[in-house]
Amino acid sequence: MDNAVALATARTIAVPATFAERVGAIPAGTKLKFGVGLAVLAGIVVALSMNVGQGDYKVLYAGLSDKDGGAVVAQLATMNVPYKVQAGSGAIMVPAMQVPDLRLKLATAGLPKGSVSGYELMDTARFGQTQFQERLTFQRGLEGELTRSITSLAAVQNARVHLALPNQNGFFREQQKPSASVLVSLHPGRTLDRAQVAGIVHLVSASVPEMDPKMVTVLDQSGSLLTGSGDAGKSAGLDAQQLQYINQIESGFSKRIFELIEPIVGHDNLRASVAADVDFTQSEATSEEFKPNQGTEATIAIRSQQTSEQNGSAGALPSGVPGAASNQPPVPATAPLTGASQPLNGAPSGGATANGRREAVTNYEVDKTVRVTRNASGNVKRLNAAVVVNNRQVTDAKGKTTQVPLTAEEIDKLTALVKESIGFNKDRGDSVKVINAPFKIETITPVEVPLWKNPDVLDLARVVAVPAILGLVALVVFFGLVRPGMNAMIAAAPPRPAAGSNLNTIENEAPPRPALPLPVTNEPLEEARRIARDNPAAVAGILRLWVEGEQPTPVAR
């Protein structure tokens, strides 16, 4: 018997099983679960990597036209990049980590095409292009550079520049001057003052040779002309600068009222509006005043003085008897030595006559006053102020708050304060009205958004919840499907018997064992040896059962 056991032990030396044999030893159901678990785990790993790579969505482009937006979306779909389009704004959003890379790739593809191109158009000049094409490319580049410069202003959102550059010929007199038109789109709530419009005009005119600033036209997005002449502006109404001046006056008076009255009535208990009537007409008057000469002769200014004096005398008439004595020439006259009037010597007495004439003309300075009066522009003709004050809140001893109207005396005091704050002038026609009325408080009912539609919840679910759920599913799949298969492979595989042995056929499966023949002799030891030689596998199985403590199957007789 000991020899039989030793022989059986020597023939059952196990050889380690290979991986294929281990896998082959796993039941079919366990193999199926193991394969499904590995596939699910691979899908979860891919989903986690994509979720981590995408992260939050950021704006790629905003404010694109429908044509450019469609081209960008089509290119993103071709590149297999996930994207979102915001409702209302039309902004295209992509994963935050891919924004810089996608912008560079789309720029390489020439998207979006609506972007302004400048002098870089000259870099793509083709060989053999005509002079007209070269001129047109230069004009497009110049328009793009001017558009970039204008859109750099804080108030300008977008701009377009159109240049009219006529062909130059050899006749200087027949050459036409270039002109330009600029269309600006302003940001909401922004305006361009006169100085900014003039700056745009001079920027365009200085960029084009021989362009007159008067040939530049600037319009806003509403079609209003911003570079009209002075007469056109007067006929159409107030210009932007005058409207801005009126708004400054009205806002200044309103601020004074708020600063003075609001500390008395409390915050959000006051509403005030001031309307100013401003006169922008300009008038000029010239007047001359003449005053009579007054004062003594010494204080009167003489402009010019002229004196004329003339003296003359007629000769004596002949008298007496005609003859030699009467025909004698007259004796020369002699002047008297004294101032007494005496007849001239030699003159016949009573026969000579004397005459004299004296004229004096004196011109005096006339008092003259010339006044030139020029009225100032922008004078306030009239102010109208309207103020509404909320009821006064009173809290009783129990803590209950009620609203009480203001008394007439309190309203009069507030009216006096308002008049003083705006510089009330009755002769100018100013009016101030202060009334007391309860303010209507509108309760804003918040719109309850379902939890599953809340953007914050969706972002949190995408960033945190999705990876957590995928991780939990991965754990369930691993412990439920993958691990049992791994344990089945790691478990001890059936040992391969030595050459000529069939012991491995009875490890996992129980093949039908042949019944041992009944002994025919009375020698048990010899019979056992013969059975061991004839059927060693059956003997080895019996010994193994004995070692493991199991009872062998009884042999049928």
Coordinates of C-alpha atoms in Angstrom, one line a residue:
M1 CA 0.0 0.0 0.0
D2 CA 2.8 2.5 0.8
N3 CA 4.4 1.8 -2.5
A4 CA 1.1 2.5 -4.3
V5 CA 0.8 5.8 -2.6
A6 CA 4.3 6.8 -3.4
L7 CA 3.8 5.8 -7.0
A8 CA 0.6 8.0 -7.2
T9 CA 2.3 10.9 -5.6
A10 CA 5.2 10.8 -8.0
R11 CA 2.8 10.8 -10.9
T12 CA 0.8 13.9 -9.6
I13 CA 3.6 16.5 -9.7
A14 CA 1.8 19.7 -10.8
V15 CA 3.0 22.1 -13.4
P16 CA 1.8 25.8 -13.1
A17 CA -1.0 26.7 -15.5
T18 CA -0.7 29.5 -18.2
F19 CA -2.8 32.7 -18.4
A20 CA -4.8 31.3 -21.2
E21 CA -5.6 28.2 -19.2
R22 CA -6.6 30.4 -16.2
V23 CA -9.0 32.4 -18.4
G24 CA -10.3 29.2 -20.0
A25 CA -11.0 27.8 -16.6
I26 CA -13.4 30.8 -15.7
P27 CA -17.1 30.1 -16.2
A28 CA -18.8 31.6 -19.2
G29 CA -21.1 33.9 -17.1
T30 CA -18.1 35.3 -15.2
K31 CA -16.2 36.0 -18.4
L32 CA -19.2 38.0 -19.8
K33 CA -19.5 40.1 -16.7
F34 CA -15.8 40.7 -16.7
G35 CA -15.8 41.9 -20.3
V36 CA -18.8 44.2 -19.8
G37 CA -17.2 45.7 -16.6
L38 CA -14.0 46.5 -18.5
A39 CA -15.9 48.2 -21.3
V40 CA -17.9 50.3 -18.9
L41 CA -14.8 51.3 -17.0
A42 CA -13.1 52.4 -20.3
G43 CA -16.1 54.5 -21.2
I44 CA -16.1 56.2 -17.7
V45 CA -12.4 57.0 -18.0
V46 CA -13.0 58.6 -21.4
A47 CA -15.9 60.6 -20.1
L48 CA -13.9 61.9 -17.1
S49 CA -11.0 62.9 -19.3
M50 CA -13.3 64.9 -21.7
N51 CA -15.1 66.6 -18.8
V52 CA -11.8 67.6 -17.2
G53 CA -10.5 68.8 -20.5
Q54 CA -13.5 70.9 -21.3
G55 CA -14.2 72.7 -17.9
D56 CA -16.2 75.9 -18.0
Y57 CA -17.3 77.4 -21.3
K58 CA -15.9 80.8 -22.2
V59 CA -16.9 83.3 -25.0
L60 CA -15.0 82.6 -28.2
Y61 CA -16.6 85.4 -30.3
A62 CA -19.4 87.8 -29.5
G63 CA -21.3 90.3 -31.7
L64 CA -20.7 88.4 -35.0
S65 CA -23.0 88.8 -37.9
D66 CA -25.2 85.8 -38.9
K67 CA -22.9 85.0 -41.8
D68 CA -19.7 85.1 -39.8
G69 CA -21.4 83.2 -36.9
G70 CA -22.6 80.5 -39.2
A71 CA -19.1 80.1 -40.8
V72 CA -17.4 79.9 -37.3
V73 CA -20.0 77.3 -36.1
A74 CA -19.5 75.2 -39.2
Q75 CA -15.7 75.3 -38.8
L76 CA -16.1 74.2 -35.1
A77 CA -18.3 71.3 -36.1
T78 CA -15.7 70.2 -38.7
M79 CA -13.0 70.4 -36.0
N80 CA -15.2 68.3 -33.6
V81 CA -15.1 71.0 -31.0
P82 CA -18.2 71.3 -28.6
Y83 CA -19.7 74.7 -28.6
K84 CA -22.8 76.6 -27.3
V85 CA -24.6 79.7 -28.7
Q86 CA -26.1 82.0 -26.1
A87 CA -29.7 82.9 -26.6
G88 CA -30.2 86.7 -27.2
S89 CA -26.6 87.8 -27.5
G90 CA -25.5 85.2 -30.0
A91 CA -22.1 84.7 -28.4
I92 CA -20.3 81.5 -29.4
M93 CA -18.9 79.7 -26.3
V94 CA -16.4 76.9 -26.3
P95 CA -14.5 75.1 -23.5
A96 CA -12.3 77.6 -21.6
M97 CA -9.0 75.7 -22.1
Q98 CA -9.5 75.7 -25.9
V99 CA -10.3 79.3 -26.5
P100 CA -6.7 80.6 -27.3
D101 CA -6.0 77.6 -29.6
L102 CA -9.3 77.9 -31.4
R103 CA -8.9 81.6 -32.1
L104 CA -5.5 81.0 -33.6
K105 CA -6.8 78.1 -35.8
L106 CA -9.9 80.1 -36.9
A107 CA -7.7 83.1 -37.7
T108 CA -5.5 80.9 -39.9
A109 CA -8.7 79.8 -41.7
G110 CA -9.6 83.5 -42.2
L111 CA -12.5 83.5 -39.8
P112 CA -14.4 85.6 -38.9
K113 CA -14.3 87.4 -42.2
G114 CA -16.1 90.5 -40.8
S115 CA -12.9 91.6 -39.0
V116 CA -11.3 94.8 -40.3
S117 CA -8.3 94.3 -42.6
G118 CA -5.8 97.1 -43.0
Y119 CA -2.5 97.4 -44.8
E120 CA -1.9 93.6 -44.4
L121 CA -4.0 93.3 -47.6
M122 CA -0.9 94.5 -49.5
D123 CA 1.0 91.5 -48.2
T124 CA -1.1 89.1 -50.3
A125 CA -0.6 90.9 -53.5
R126 CA -0.8 88.5 -56.5
F127 CA 1.6 88.5 -59.3
G128 CA 0.2 90.0 -62.5
Q129 CA -2.6 92.1 -60.9
T130 CA -3.6 95.2 -62.7
Q131 CA -3.1 98.8 -61.6
F132 CA -6.8 99.1 -60.8
Q133 CA -6.7 96.1 -58.5
E134 CA -3.7 97.5 -56.8
R135 CA -5.4 100.9 -56.3
L136 CA -8.5 99.2 -55.0
T137 CA -6.5 97.1 -52.5
F138 CA -4.7 100.2 -51.3
Q139 CA -8.0 102.0 -50.8
R140 CA -9.4 99.0 -48.9
G141 CA -6.3 98.9 -46.7
L142 CA -6.5 102.7 -46.0
E143 CA -10.2 102.4 -45.1
G144 CA -9.5 99.5 -42.7
E145 CA -6.7 101.4 -40.9
L146 CA -9.0 104.5 -40.5
T147 CA -11.7 102.2 -39.2
R148 CA -9.3 100.7 -36.6
S149 CA -8.3 104.2 -35.5
I150 CA -11.9 105.4 -35.1
T151 CA -13.1 102.3 -33.2
S152 CA -10.3 102.9 -30.7
L153 CA -12.3 105.8 -29.3
A154 CA -14.1 105.0 -26.0
A155 CA -17.5 106.0 -27.3
V156 CA -17.4 104.3 -30.7
Q157 CA -18.5 100.7 -30.8
N158 CA -18.1 100.1 -34.6
A159 CA -17.3 102.3 -37.6
R160 CA -17.2 102.1 -41.4
V161 CA -15.2 104.5 -43.6
H162 CA -15.9 105.0 -47.3
L163 CA -13.3 106.9 -49.3
A164 CA -13.9 108.4 -52.8
L165 CA -10.5 108.8 -54.4
P166 CA -10.9 110.1 -58.0
N167 CA -8.4 109.3 -60.7
Q168 CA -5.7 111.9 -61.1
N169 CA -4.9 113.2 -64.6
G170 CA -2.3 115.5 -66.0
F171 CA -4.6 118.6 -66.0
F172 CA -4.4 120.3 -62.6
R173 CA -7.5 122.4 -63.1
E174 CA -9.7 119.4 -63.9
Q175 CA -8.6 117.2 -61.0
Q176 CA -11.3 116.4 -58.5
K177 CA -10.8 116.5 -54.8
P178 CA -11.2 113.3 -52.7
S179 CA -14.0 113.0 -50.2
A180 CA -14.9 110.6 -47.3
S181 CA -17.9 109.4 -45.4
V182 CA -17.8 107.9 -41.9
L183 CA -20.5 105.9 -40.2
V184 CA -20.0 105.4 -36.4
S185 CA -22.0 103.2 -34.2
L186 CA -21.8 104.4 -30.6
H187 CA -22.1 102.4 -27.4
P188 CA -25.5 102.7 -25.6
G189 CA -25.7 105.9 -23.6
R190 CA -22.6 107.4 -25.2
T191 CA -22.4 110.5 -27.4
L192 CA -19.7 112.4 -29.3
D193 CA -19.2 116.1 -28.6
R194 CA -18.2 118.6 -31.2
A195 CA -14.5 118.3 -30.4
Q196 CA -14.5 114.5 -30.9
V197 CA -16.4 114.9 -34.2
A198 CA -13.9 117.5 -35.3
G199 CA -11.1 115.1 -34.3
I200 CA -12.5 112.3 -36.5
V201 CA -12.9 114.7 -39.4
H202 CA -9.3 115.9 -39.2
L203 CA -8.0 112.3 -38.7
V204 CA -9.6 111.3 -42.0
S205 CA -8.7 114.4 -43.9
A206 CA -5.1 114.3 -42.7
S207 CA -4.8 110.6 -43.8
V208 CA -5.7 111.3 -47.5
P209 CA -3.6 113.7 -49.5
E210 CA -5.3 116.9 -50.7
M211 CA -8.5 116.2 -48.8
D212 CA -10.4 119.2 -47.4
P213 CA -11.9 118.7 -44.0
K214 CA -15.1 120.1 -45.4
M215 CA -15.4 117.1 -47.7
V216 CA -15.6 114.6 -44.7
T217 CA -19.1 113.6 -43.5
V218 CA -19.8 111.9 -40.2
L219 CA -23.1 110.1 -39.4
D220 CA -24.2 108.1 -36.4
Q221 CA -26.1 104.9 -36.3
S222 CA -29.4 106.7 -36.3
G223 CA -28.6 108.6 -39.5
S224 CA -28.1 111.9 -37.8
L225 CA -25.5 114.2 -39.5
L226 CA -22.8 115.1 -37.0
T227 CA -20.8 117.4 -39.3
G228 CA -23.5 119.8 -40.5
S229 CA -22.9 123.4 -41.2
G230 CA -23.8 126.1 -38.7
D231 CA -26.9 127.3 -40.6
A232 CA -28.2 123.8 -41.1
G233 CA -27.8 123.2 -37.4
K234 CA -29.7 126.3 -36.5
S235 CA -32.5 125.5 -38.8
A236 CA -32.8 121.9 -37.6
G237 CA -32.7 122.8 -33.9
L238 CA -30.2 122.6 -31.1
D239 CA -27.0 120.8 -31.7
A240 CA -25.5 118.2 -29.5
Q241 CA -23.3 120.7 -27.6
Q242 CA -26.3 122.9 -26.7
L243 CA -28.4 119.9 -25.6
Q244 CA -25.5 118.8 -23.4
Y245 CA -25.3 122.2 -21.9
I246 CA -29.0 122.2 -21.1
N247 CA -28.7 118.7 -19.5
Q248 CA -25.8 119.9 -17.4
I249 CA -27.8 122.9 -16.1
E250 CA -30.9 120.8 -15.3
S251 CA -28.8 118.0 -13.6
G252 CA -26.9 120.6 -11.6
F253 CA -30.1 122.1 -10.2
S254 CA -31.6 118.7 -9.5
K255 CA -28.4 117.7 -7.6
R256 CA -28.7 120.8 -5.5
I257 CA -32.3 120.0 -4.6
F258 CA -31.4 116.4 -3.7
E259 CA -28.4 117.5 -1.6
L260 CA -30.5 120.0 0.4
I261 CA -33.9 118.1 0.8
E262 CA -33.0 114.5 0.9
P263 CA -31.3 114.6 4.4
I264 CA -34.6 116.0 5.7
V265 CA -37.1 113.6 4.1
G266 CA -34.9 110.6 4.0
H267 CA -33.4 108.4 1.3
D268 CA -35.7 107.3 -1.6
N269 CA -38.4 109.7 -0.4
L270 CA -37.8 112.5 -2.9
R271 CA -38.2 112.9 -6.6
A272 CA -37.2 116.2 -8.3
S273 CA -37.2 117.4 -11.9
V274 CA -35.9 120.7 -13.3
A275 CA -36.7 122.1 -16.8
A276 CA -34.5 125.0 -18.0
D277 CA -35.4 127.3 -20.8
V278 CA -32.1 128.5 -22.3
D279 CA -31.8 131.2 -24.9
F280 CA -29.0 130.5 -27.3
T281 CA -29.7 133.5 -29.6
Q282 CA -27.0 136.0 -30.2
S283 CA -27.7 139.7 -30.9
E284 CA -25.4 142.7 -31.4
A285 CA -26.5 146.4 -31.2
T286 CA -24.5 149.6 -32.0
S287 CA -25.7 153.1 -30.9
E288 CA -24.3 156.6 -31.2
E289 CA -25.2 159.5 -28.8
F290 CA -24.6 163.2 -29.4
K291 CA -24.7 165.7 -26.5
P292 CA -24.7 169.5 -26.7
N293 CA -21.7 171.6 -25.7
Q294 CA -21.9 172.5 -22.0
G295 CA -19.7 174.5 -19.8
T296 CA -17.7 177.8 -20.1
E297 CA -15.8 178.9 -23.2
A298 CA -12.5 177.8 -21.6
T299 CA -13.8 174.2 -21.3
I300 CA -15.2 174.0 -24.8
A301 CA -12.9 172.2 -27.2
I302 CA -12.4 174.1 -30.5
R303 CA -12.0 171.9 -33.6
S304 CA -11.1 174.7 -36.1
Q305 CA -11.3 178.6 -36.2
Q306 CA -11.1 180.9 -39.3
T307 CA -11.1 184.8 -39.3
S308 CA -11.3 186.9 -42.5
E309 CA -11.1 190.8 -42.4
Q310 CA -11.3 193.2 -45.5
N311 CA -11.0 197.0 -45.6
G312 CA -11.4 199.4 -48.6
S313 CA -12.1 203.1 -49.7
A314 CA -13.4 204.7 -52.8
G315 CA -11.5 207.7 -54.5
A316 CA -12.7 211.3 -54.4
L317 CA -14.9 212.5 -57.2
P318 CA -13.7 215.4 -59.3
S319 CA -15.3 218.7 -58.3
G320 CA -14.9 222.4 -59.1
V321 CA -14.5 224.3 -62.3
P322 CA -13.0 222.2 -64.9
G323 CA -9.6 223.3 -65.7
A324 CA -5.9 222.9 -64.8
A325 CA -6.5 223.2 -61.1
S326 CA -9.1 220.5 -61.0
N327 CA -7.2 218.0 -63.2
Q328 CA -4.2 217.8 -60.8
P329 CA -3.3 214.2 -59.5
P330 CA -4.3 213.5 -55.9
V331 CA -1.8 214.1 -53.1
P332 CA -0.4 210.8 -51.5
A333 CA -2.3 209.9 -48.4
T334 CA -0.6 209.9 -45.0
A335 CA -1.7 207.8 -42.0
P336 CA -2.4 209.6 -38.8
L337 CA -0.1 209.0 -35.9
T338 CA -2.9 208.6 -33.4
G339 CA -5.9 206.4 -33.4
A340 CA -8.2 209.3 -34.0
S341 CA -10.1 209.3 -37.2
Q342 CA -8.9 212.0 -39.5
P343 CA -9.4 212.4 -43.1
L344 CA -6.6 211.5 -45.3
N345 CA -4.4 214.3 -46.5
G346 CA -5.0 215.3 -50.0
A347 CA -8.4 213.9 -50.1
P348 CA -11.1 216.3 -50.9
S349 CA -13.2 216.9 -47.9
G350 CA -16.5 215.2 -48.1
G351 CA -15.6 213.7 -51.3
A352 CA -14.0 210.2 -50.3
T353 CA -15.9 207.1 -48.8
A354 CA -14.3 204.1 -46.7
N355 CA -15.7 200.5 -46.3
G356 CA -14.6 197.4 -44.2
R357 CA -15.6 193.6 -43.8
R358 CA -14.6 191.1 -41.1
E359 CA -15.7 187.3 -41.0
A360 CA -14.9 184.8 -38.2
V361 CA -15.8 181.0 -38.3
T362 CA -15.3 178.8 -35.2
N363 CA -16.0 175.0 -35.3
Y364 CA -16.3 173.3 -31.9
E365 CA -16.0 169.5 -31.0
V366 CA -19.4 167.7 -30.7
D367 CA -19.8 165.0 -27.9
K368 CA -20.4 161.6 -29.4
T369 CA -20.8 158.2 -27.7
V370 CA -20.7 154.8 -29.7
R371 CA -22.0 151.7 -27.8
V372 CA -21.8 148.1 -29.2
T373 CA -23.9 145.7 -27.1
R374 CA -23.5 141.9 -27.7
N375 CA -25.8 139.6 -25.7
A376 CA -24.3 136.5 -24.2
S377 CA -25.5 133.1 -25.5
G378 CA -26.9 130.4 -23.2
N379 CA -28.7 132.6 -20.8
V380 CA -31.4 130.9 -18.6
K381 CA -34.7 132.5 -19.5
R382 CA -36.9 130.5 -17.1
L383 CA -36.7 127.6 -14.6
N384 CA -39.5 125.2 -13.7
A385 CA -38.9 122.8 -10.8
A386 CA -41.3 120.0 -9.7
V387 CA -40.6 118.2 -6.5
V388 CA -42.6 115.2 -5.0
V389 CA -42.0 114.2 -1.4
N390 CA -43.1 110.9 0.1
N391 CA -45.3 110.8 3.3
R392 CA -43.5 110.8 6.6
Q393 CA -43.1 107.5 8.4
V394 CA -44.1 107.4 12.0
T395 CA -43.5 104.5 14.4
D396 CA -45.7 104.2 17.5
A397 CA -44.8 102.7 20.8
K398 CA -45.8 99.2 19.7
G399 CA -43.3 99.4 16.8
K400 CA -46.0 99.7 14.1
T401 CA -44.9 102.0 11.2
T402 CA -47.5 104.2 9.5
Q403 CA -47.3 106.9 6.8
V404 CA -48.5 110.4 7.7
P405 CA -48.9 113.2 5.2
L406 CA -46.8 116.4 5.6
T407 CA -48.4 119.5 6.9
A408 CA -48.9 122.7 4.9
E409 CA -46.2 124.4 7.0
E410 CA -43.7 121.7 6.2
I411 CA -44.5 121.9 2.5
D412 CA -44.0 125.7 2.6
K413 CA -40.6 125.3 4.2
L414 CA -39.5 122.7 1.6
T415 CA -40.8 125.1 -1.1
A416 CA -38.7 127.9 0.3
L417 CA -35.6 125.7 0.4
V418 CA -36.1 124.6 -3.2
K419 CA -36.5 128.2 -4.4
E420 CA -33.3 129.2 -2.7
S421 CA -31.4 126.2 -4.0
I422 CA -32.2 127.0 -7.7
G423 CA -32.0 130.8 -7.4
F424 CA -35.7 131.5 -7.9
N425 CA -36.4 134.7 -9.8
K426 CA -40.1 135.8 -9.9
D427 CA -39.4 138.5 -12.5
R428 CA -37.9 135.9 -14.8
G429 CA -41.0 133.8 -14.6
D430 CA -39.6 130.9 -12.6
S431 CA -42.0 128.4 -11.0
V432 CA -41.5 125.9 -8.2
K433 CA -44.1 123.3 -7.2
V434 CA -43.7 121.0 -4.2
I435 CA -46.3 118.4 -3.4
N436 CA -46.7 115.6 -1.0
A437 CA -47.9 112.1 -2.2
P438 CA -47.4 108.6 -1.0
F439 CA -45.0 106.6 -3.0
K440 CA -46.2 103.3 -4.5
I441 CA -43.8 100.5 -3.5
E442 CA -43.9 97.8 -6.1
T443 CA -43.0 94.4 -4.8
I444 CA -40.9 92.4 -7.2
T445 CA -41.9 88.8 -7.1
P446 CA -38.8 86.7 -7.7
V447 CA -39.2 84.2 -10.5
E448 CA -38.6 80.8 -9.1
V449 CA -36.5 78.8 -11.4
P450 CA -36.6 75.0 -11.0
L451 CA -33.6 73.5 -9.4
W452 CA -32.7 71.5 -12.4
K453 CA -32.9 74.7 -14.6
N454 CA -30.8 76.9 -12.4
P455 CA -27.6 77.8 -14.2
D456 CA -25.5 77.7 -11.0
V457 CA -26.8 74.2 -10.2
L458 CA -26.1 73.1 -13.8
D459 CA -22.5 74.4 -13.6
L460 CA -22.0 72.7 -10.3
A461 CA -23.4 69.4 -11.7
R462 CA -21.1 69.7 -14.6
V463 CA -18.0 70.5 -12.6
V464 CA -18.5 68.4 -9.5
A465 CA -21.5 66.1 -9.7
V466 CA -20.8 64.5 -13.0
P467 CA -17.2 63.3 -12.1
A468 CA -18.5 62.1 -8.7
I469 CA -21.3 60.1 -10.3
L470 CA -19.0 58.6 -12.9
G471 CA -16.6 57.7 -10.1
L472 CA -19.3 56.0 -8.1
V473 CA -20.5 54.1 -11.1
A474 CA -16.9 53.0 -11.8
L475 CA -16.6 51.7 -8.3
V476 CA -19.8 49.7 -8.5
V477 CA -18.8 48.3 -11.9
F478 CA -15.4 47.3 -10.6
F479 CA -16.5 45.6 -7.5
G480 CA -19.6 44.1 -9.1
L481 CA -18.3 42.9 -12.4
V482 CA -14.6 43.2 -12.8
R483 CA -13.3 42.0 -9.4
P484 CA -15.1 38.6 -9.5
G485 CA -13.5 37.8 -12.8
M486 CA -10.1 38.9 -11.5
N487 CA -10.6 36.7 -8.4
A488 CA -11.5 33.8 -10.6
M489 CA -8.3 34.2 -12.6
I490 CA -6.1 34.7 -9.5
A491 CA -7.6 31.6 -7.9
A492 CA -5.5 28.4 -8.1
A493 CA -5.7 26.9 -11.5
P494 CA -5.8 23.1 -11.9
P495 CA -2.2 21.7 -12.0
R496 CA -1.1 20.0 -15.1
P497 CA 0.0 16.4 -14.4
A498 CA 3.2 14.9 -15.6
A499 CA 3.5 13.2 -18.9
G500 CA 1.2 10.1 -19.1
S501 CA -1.0 11.3 -16.1
N502 CA -4.7 12.2 -16.3
L503 CA -5.1 13.6 -12.8
N504 CA -6.1 17.1 -14.0
T505 CA -9.3 15.7 -15.4
I506 CA -10.8 15.2 -12.0
E507 CA -9.9 18.6 -10.4
N508 CA -12.8 20.9 -11.4
E509 CA -15.1 18.5 -13.1
A510 CA -16.1 15.0 -11.8
P511 CA -15.8 12.6 -14.7
P512 CA -17.4 9.2 -14.3
R513 CA -14.9 7.1 -12.4
P514 CA -14.7 3.4 -13.5
A515 CA -15.8 0.9 -10.8
L516 CA -13.0 -1.1 -9.4
P517 CA -13.2 -4.8 -10.1
L518 CA -13.7 -7.1 -7.2
P519 CA -10.7 -8.9 -5.9
V520 CA -10.5 -12.6 -7.1
T521 CA -7.8 -13.6 -4.7
N522 CA -7.3 -13.4 -1.0
E523 CA -4.2 -11.3 -1.2
P524 CA -5.3 -7.6 -0.7
L525 CA -1.9 -6.1 -1.1
E526 CA -1.2 -7.8 -4.4
E527 CA -4.7 -6.9 -5.6
A528 CA -4.2 -3.2 -4.6
R529 CA -0.9 -3.1 -6.5
R530 CA -2.5 -4.5 -9.6
I531 CA -5.4 -2.0 -9.4
A532 CA -2.9 0.9 -9.0
R533 CA -0.9 -0.3 -12.0
D534 CA -4.0 -0.8 -14.1
N535 CA -5.9 2.4 -13.1
P536 CA -3.6 4.9 -11.4
A537 CA -5.9 7.9 -11.8
A538 CA -8.7 6.3 -9.8
V539 CA -6.3 5.4 -7.0
A540 CA -4.9 9.0 -7.0
G541 CA -8.5 10.3 -6.7
I542 CA -9.3 8.1 -3.8
L543 CA -6.1 9.1 -2.0
R544 CA -6.9 12.7 -2.5
L545 CA -10.3 12.3 -1.1
W546 CA -8.9 10.7 1.9
V547 CA -6.4 13.5 2.4
E548 CA -9.1 16.2 2.1
G549 CA -11.3 14.3 4.6
E550 CA -14.1 13.3 2.2
Q551 CA -15.7 10.0 1.9
P552 CA -15.1 8.1 -1.3
T553 CA -18.0 7.0 -3.4
P554 CA -18.8 3.4 -2.7
V555 CA -17.9 1.0 -5.4
A556 CA -20.8 -0.7 -7.1
R557 CA -20.6 -4.5 -6.9

